[in-house]
CSV table of C-alpha atoms in Angstrom, one decimal:
chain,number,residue,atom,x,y,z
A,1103,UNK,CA,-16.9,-11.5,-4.0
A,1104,UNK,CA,-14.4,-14.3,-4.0
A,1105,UNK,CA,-13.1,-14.7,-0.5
A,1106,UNK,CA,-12.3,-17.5,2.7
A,1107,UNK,CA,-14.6,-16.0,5.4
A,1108,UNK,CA,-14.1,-17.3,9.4
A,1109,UNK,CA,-15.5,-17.3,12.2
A,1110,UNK,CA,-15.5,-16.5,14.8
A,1111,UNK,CA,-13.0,-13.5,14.2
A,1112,UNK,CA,-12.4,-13.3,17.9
A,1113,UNK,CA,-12.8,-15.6,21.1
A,1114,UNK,CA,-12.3,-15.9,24.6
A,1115,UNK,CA,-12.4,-19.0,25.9
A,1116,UNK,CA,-11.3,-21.3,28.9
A,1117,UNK,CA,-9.1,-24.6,29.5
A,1118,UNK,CA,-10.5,-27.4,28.0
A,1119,UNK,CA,-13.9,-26.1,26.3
A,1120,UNK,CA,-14.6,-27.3,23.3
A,1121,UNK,CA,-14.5,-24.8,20.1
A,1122,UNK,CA,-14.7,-25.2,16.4
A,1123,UNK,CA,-13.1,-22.2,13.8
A,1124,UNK,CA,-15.0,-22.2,11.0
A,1125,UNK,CA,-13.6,-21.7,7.0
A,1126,UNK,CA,-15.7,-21.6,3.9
A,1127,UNK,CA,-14.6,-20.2,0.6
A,1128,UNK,CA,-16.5,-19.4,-2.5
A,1129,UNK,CA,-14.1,-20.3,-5.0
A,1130,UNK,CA,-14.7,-23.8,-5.7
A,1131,UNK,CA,-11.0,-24.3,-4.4
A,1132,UNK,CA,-9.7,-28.0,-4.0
A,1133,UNK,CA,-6.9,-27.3,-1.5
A,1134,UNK,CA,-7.8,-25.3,2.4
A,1135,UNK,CA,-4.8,-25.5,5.1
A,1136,UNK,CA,-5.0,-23.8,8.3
A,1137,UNK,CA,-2.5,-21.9,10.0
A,1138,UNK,CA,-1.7,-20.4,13.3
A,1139,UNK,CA,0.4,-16.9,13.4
A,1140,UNK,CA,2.8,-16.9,16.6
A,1141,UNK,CA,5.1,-13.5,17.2
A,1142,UNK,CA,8.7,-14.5,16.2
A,1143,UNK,CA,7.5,-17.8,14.7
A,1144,UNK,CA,5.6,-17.0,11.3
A,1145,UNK,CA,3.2,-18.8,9.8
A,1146,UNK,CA,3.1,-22.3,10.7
A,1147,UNK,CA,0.5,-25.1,9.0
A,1148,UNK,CA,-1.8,-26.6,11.0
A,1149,UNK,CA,-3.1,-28.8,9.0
A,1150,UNK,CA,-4.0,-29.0,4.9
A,1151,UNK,CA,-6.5,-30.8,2.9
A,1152,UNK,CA,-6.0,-31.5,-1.0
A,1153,UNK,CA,-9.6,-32.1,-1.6
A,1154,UNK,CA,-12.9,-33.8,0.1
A,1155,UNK,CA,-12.5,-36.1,2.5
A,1156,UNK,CA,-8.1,-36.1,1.9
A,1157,UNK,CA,-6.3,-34.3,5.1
A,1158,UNK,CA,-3.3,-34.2,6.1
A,1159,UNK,CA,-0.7,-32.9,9.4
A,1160,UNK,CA,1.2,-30.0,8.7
A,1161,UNK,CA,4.0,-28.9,11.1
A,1162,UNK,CA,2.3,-28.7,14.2
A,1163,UNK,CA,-1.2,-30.8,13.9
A,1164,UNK,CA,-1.0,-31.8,18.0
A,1165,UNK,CA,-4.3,-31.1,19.9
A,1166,UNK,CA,-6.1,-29.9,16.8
A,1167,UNK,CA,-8.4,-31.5,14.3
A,1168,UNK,CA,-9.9,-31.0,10.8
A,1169,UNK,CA,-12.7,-32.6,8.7
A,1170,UNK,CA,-13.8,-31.9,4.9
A,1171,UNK,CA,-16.6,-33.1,4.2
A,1172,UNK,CA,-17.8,-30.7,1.7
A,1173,UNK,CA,-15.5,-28.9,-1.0
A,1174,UNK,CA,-16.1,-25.3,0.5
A,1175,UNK,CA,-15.5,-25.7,4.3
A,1176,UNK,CA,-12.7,-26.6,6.2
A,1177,UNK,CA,-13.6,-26.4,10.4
A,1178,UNK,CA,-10.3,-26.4,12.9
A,1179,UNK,CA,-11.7,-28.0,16.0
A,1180,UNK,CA,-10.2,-27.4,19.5
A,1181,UNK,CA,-11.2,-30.5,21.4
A,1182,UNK,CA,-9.6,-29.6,25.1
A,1183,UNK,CA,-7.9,-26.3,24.5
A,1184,UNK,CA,-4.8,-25.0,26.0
A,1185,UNK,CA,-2.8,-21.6,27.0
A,1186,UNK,CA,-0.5,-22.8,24.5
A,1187,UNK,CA,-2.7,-22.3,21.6
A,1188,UNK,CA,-3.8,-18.8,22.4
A,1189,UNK,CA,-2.9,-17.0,19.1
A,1190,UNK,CA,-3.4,-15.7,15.5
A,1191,UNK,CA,-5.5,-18.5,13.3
A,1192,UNK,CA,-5.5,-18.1,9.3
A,1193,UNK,CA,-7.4,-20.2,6.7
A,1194,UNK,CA,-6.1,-20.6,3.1
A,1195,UNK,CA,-7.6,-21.6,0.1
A,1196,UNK,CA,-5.5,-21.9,-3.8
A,1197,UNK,CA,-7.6,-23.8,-6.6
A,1198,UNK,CA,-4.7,-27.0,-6.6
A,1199,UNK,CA,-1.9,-28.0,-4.1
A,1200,UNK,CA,1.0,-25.3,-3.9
A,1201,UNK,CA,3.3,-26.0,-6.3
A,1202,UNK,CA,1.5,-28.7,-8.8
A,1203,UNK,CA,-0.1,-26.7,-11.3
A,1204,UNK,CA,1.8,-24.9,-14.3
A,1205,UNK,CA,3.3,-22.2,-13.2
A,1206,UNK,CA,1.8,-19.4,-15.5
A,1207,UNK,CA,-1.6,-20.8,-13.9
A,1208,UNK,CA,-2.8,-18.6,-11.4
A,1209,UNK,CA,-3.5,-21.8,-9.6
A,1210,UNK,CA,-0.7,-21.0,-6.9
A,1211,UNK,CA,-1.8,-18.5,-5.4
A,1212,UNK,CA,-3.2,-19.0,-1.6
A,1213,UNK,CA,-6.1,-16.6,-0.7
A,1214,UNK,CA,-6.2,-16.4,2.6
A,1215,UNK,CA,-8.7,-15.5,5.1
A,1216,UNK,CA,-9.1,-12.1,7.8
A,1217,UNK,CA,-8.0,-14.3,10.8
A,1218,UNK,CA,-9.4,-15.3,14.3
A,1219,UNK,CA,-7.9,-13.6,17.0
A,1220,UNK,CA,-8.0,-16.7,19.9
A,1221,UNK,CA,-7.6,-16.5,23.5
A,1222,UNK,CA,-7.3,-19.5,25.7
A,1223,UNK,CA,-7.4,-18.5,29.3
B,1317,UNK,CA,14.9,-30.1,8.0
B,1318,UNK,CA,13.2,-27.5,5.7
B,1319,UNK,CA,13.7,-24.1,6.9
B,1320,UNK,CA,12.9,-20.5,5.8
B,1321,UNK,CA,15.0,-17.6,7.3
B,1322,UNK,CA,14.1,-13.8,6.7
B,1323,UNK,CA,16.2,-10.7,7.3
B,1324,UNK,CA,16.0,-8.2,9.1
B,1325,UNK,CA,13.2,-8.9,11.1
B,1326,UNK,CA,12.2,-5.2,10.9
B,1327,UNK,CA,13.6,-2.3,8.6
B,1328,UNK,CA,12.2,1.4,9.0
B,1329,UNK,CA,13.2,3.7,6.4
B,1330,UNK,CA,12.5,6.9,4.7
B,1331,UNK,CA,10.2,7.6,1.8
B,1332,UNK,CA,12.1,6.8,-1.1
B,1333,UNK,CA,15.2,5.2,0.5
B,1334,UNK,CA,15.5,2.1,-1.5
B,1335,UNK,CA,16.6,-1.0,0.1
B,1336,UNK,CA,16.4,-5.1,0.2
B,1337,UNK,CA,14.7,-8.2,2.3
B,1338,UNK,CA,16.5,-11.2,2.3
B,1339,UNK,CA,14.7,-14.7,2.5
B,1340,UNK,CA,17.0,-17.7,3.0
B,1341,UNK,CA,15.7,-20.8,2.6
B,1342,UNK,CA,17.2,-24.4,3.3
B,1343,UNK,CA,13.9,-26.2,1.3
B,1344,UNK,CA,14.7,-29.8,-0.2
B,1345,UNK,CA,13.0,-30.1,-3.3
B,1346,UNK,CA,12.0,-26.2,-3.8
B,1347,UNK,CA,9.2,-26.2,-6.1
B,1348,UNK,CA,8.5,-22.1,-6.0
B,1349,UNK,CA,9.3,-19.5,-3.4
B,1350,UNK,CA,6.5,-17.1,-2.6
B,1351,UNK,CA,6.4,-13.3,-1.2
B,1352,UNK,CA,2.8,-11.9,0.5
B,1353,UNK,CA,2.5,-8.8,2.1
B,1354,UNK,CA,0.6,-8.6,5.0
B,1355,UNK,CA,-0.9,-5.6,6.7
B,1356,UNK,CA,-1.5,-5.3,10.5
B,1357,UNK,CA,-5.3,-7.4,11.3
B,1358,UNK,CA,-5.2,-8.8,8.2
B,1359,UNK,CA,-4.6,-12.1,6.2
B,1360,UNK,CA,-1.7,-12.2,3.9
B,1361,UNK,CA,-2.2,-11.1,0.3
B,1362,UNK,CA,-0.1,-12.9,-2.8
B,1363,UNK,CA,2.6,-11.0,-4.5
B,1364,UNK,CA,4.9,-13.1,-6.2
B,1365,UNK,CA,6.0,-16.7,-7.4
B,1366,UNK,CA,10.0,-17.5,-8.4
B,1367,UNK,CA,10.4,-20.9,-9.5
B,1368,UNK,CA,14.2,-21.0,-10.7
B,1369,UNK,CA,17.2,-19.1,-10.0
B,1370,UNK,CA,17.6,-16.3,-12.0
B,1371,UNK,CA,14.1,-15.8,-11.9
B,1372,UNK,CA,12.8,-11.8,-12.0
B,1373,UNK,CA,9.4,-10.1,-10.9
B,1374,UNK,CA,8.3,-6.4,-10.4
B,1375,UNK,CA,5.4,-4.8,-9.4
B,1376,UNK,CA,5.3,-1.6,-9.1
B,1377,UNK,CA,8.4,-0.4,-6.6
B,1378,UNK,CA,8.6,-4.4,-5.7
B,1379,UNK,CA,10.9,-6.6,-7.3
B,1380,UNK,CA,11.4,-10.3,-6.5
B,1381,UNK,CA,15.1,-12.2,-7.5
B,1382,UNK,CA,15.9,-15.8,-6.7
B,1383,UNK,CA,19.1,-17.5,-6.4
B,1384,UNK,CA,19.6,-21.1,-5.6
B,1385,UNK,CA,19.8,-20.4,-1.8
B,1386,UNK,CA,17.8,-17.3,-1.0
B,1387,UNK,CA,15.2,-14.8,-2.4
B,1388,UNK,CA,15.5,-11.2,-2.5
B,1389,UNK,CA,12.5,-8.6,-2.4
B,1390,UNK,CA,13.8,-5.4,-3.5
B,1391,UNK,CA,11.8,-2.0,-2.6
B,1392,UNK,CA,12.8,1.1,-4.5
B,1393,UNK,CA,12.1,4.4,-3.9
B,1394,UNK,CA,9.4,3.1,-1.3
B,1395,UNK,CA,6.1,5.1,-0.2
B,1396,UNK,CA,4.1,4.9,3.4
B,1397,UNK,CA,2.0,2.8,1.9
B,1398,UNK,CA,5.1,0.2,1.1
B,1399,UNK,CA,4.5,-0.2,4.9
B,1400,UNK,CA,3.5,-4.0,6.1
B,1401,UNK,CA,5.1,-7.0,7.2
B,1402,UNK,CA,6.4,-8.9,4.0
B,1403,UNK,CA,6.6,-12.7,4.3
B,1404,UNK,CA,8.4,-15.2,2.3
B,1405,UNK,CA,7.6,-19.3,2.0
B,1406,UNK,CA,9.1,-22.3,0.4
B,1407,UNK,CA,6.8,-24.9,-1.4
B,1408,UNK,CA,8.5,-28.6,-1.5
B,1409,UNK,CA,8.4,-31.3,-4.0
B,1410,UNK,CA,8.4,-33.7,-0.8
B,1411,UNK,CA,4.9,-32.7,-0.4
B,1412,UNK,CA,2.4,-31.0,-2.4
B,1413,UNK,CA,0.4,-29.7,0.0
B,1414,UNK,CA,3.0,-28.1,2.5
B,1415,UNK,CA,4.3,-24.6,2.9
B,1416,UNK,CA,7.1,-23.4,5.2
B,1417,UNK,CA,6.7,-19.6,5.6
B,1418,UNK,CA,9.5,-17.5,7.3
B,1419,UNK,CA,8.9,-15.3,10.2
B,1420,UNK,CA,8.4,-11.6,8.0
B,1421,UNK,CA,10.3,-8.2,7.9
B,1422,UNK,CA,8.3,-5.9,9.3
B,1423,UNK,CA,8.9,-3.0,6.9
B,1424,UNK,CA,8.2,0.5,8.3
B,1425,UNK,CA,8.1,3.8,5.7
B,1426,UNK,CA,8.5,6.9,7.2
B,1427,UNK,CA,7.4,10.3,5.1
């Protein structure tokens, strides 16, 4: 089944403890982007990546970080976490960049992960 | 600064009781306006792409219009199962890879 899988799909953790939110899709996609889900705010991106080894800051990159070194994962890493990022964490996954393929191509189309639910106490 | 606004933030109605969500956007360089649907624990599931004004979809009792300044997803004659939050985001010529969602209409169908 084509899908973005995470993990872990919930977590409690402290101030400061390192965690890494794992993303792998199935689907040979070139474009992953994290997001985080805030009540009242939306959907906000994290940070995107176009293809291996190309990343990029999305609206509100501060105290996270992202690698891709293969085509099918995309980790979020939480080097010294914070109350403030307690919240709702999606991965995304579309075969090309939003918006540059044609658009009869269903190349636009972000599938999207189940979420992880995280807690930062 | 690139901007998407949704409205109401939450709409209950009545099965069958047809109505509108607005999605405002202020977007330089719109290259497509997207709807999902997204039910409560899960991730947000595709339903349309507009790319110019005057631009049409349906699906079922969903219908998706764009002008030049804002989107509207039309329900008609909507079912419990119409229940979810619907979002709405702007993709930018400025940047490929960037997406600017709005905050969602919780929509709540009533039998």
């Amino acid at each position: 089944e084509a899908q973005v899988t995470q993990n872990p799909r919930y977590l409690i953790t402290v101030t400061g403890k390192k965690l890494t939110v794992t993303c792998s899709q199935n689907m040979n996609h070139e474009y992953m982007s994290w997001y985080r889900q805030d009540p009242g705010l939306g959907l906000r991106q994290i940070y995107y990546s176009m293809n291996v080894e190309v990343t990029d800051k999305g609206d509100v990159p501060e105290g996270y970080k992202v690698s891709r070194k293969e085509k099918r994962n995309f980790p979020l890493i939480l080097e010294s976490p914070s109350p403030n990022q307690t919240s709702l964490y999606f991965c995304a996954s579309t075969p090309s960049a939003v918006g540059a393929a044609s658009p009869y191509s269903g190349a636009n189309v972000l599938t999207f992960g189940a979420g992880s639910r995280l807690t930062v106490l | 600064e690139d901007q998407v606004t949704q409205s109401p933030e939450a709409l209950r109605l009545q099965e069958g009781e047809s109505s509108s969500l607005n999605c405002s956007y202020t977007v330089s360089g719109l290259r497509g306006l997207f709807w999902y649907r997204q039910d409560p624990g899960k991730g947000p599931e595709f339903l349309f792409t507009l790319y110019s004004a005057g631009e049409e979809k349906e699906k079922e009792r969903l219908k998706a219009t764009l002008t030049k300044k804002e989107s509207f997803l039309h329900i008609t004659a909507p079912k419990p199962e119409d229940s979810a939050t619907y979002l709405c985001a702007g993709g930018t010529t400025d940047s490929w890879g960037k997406l600017q969602f709005g905050a969602g209409t919780q929509v709540v169908v009533t039998p």
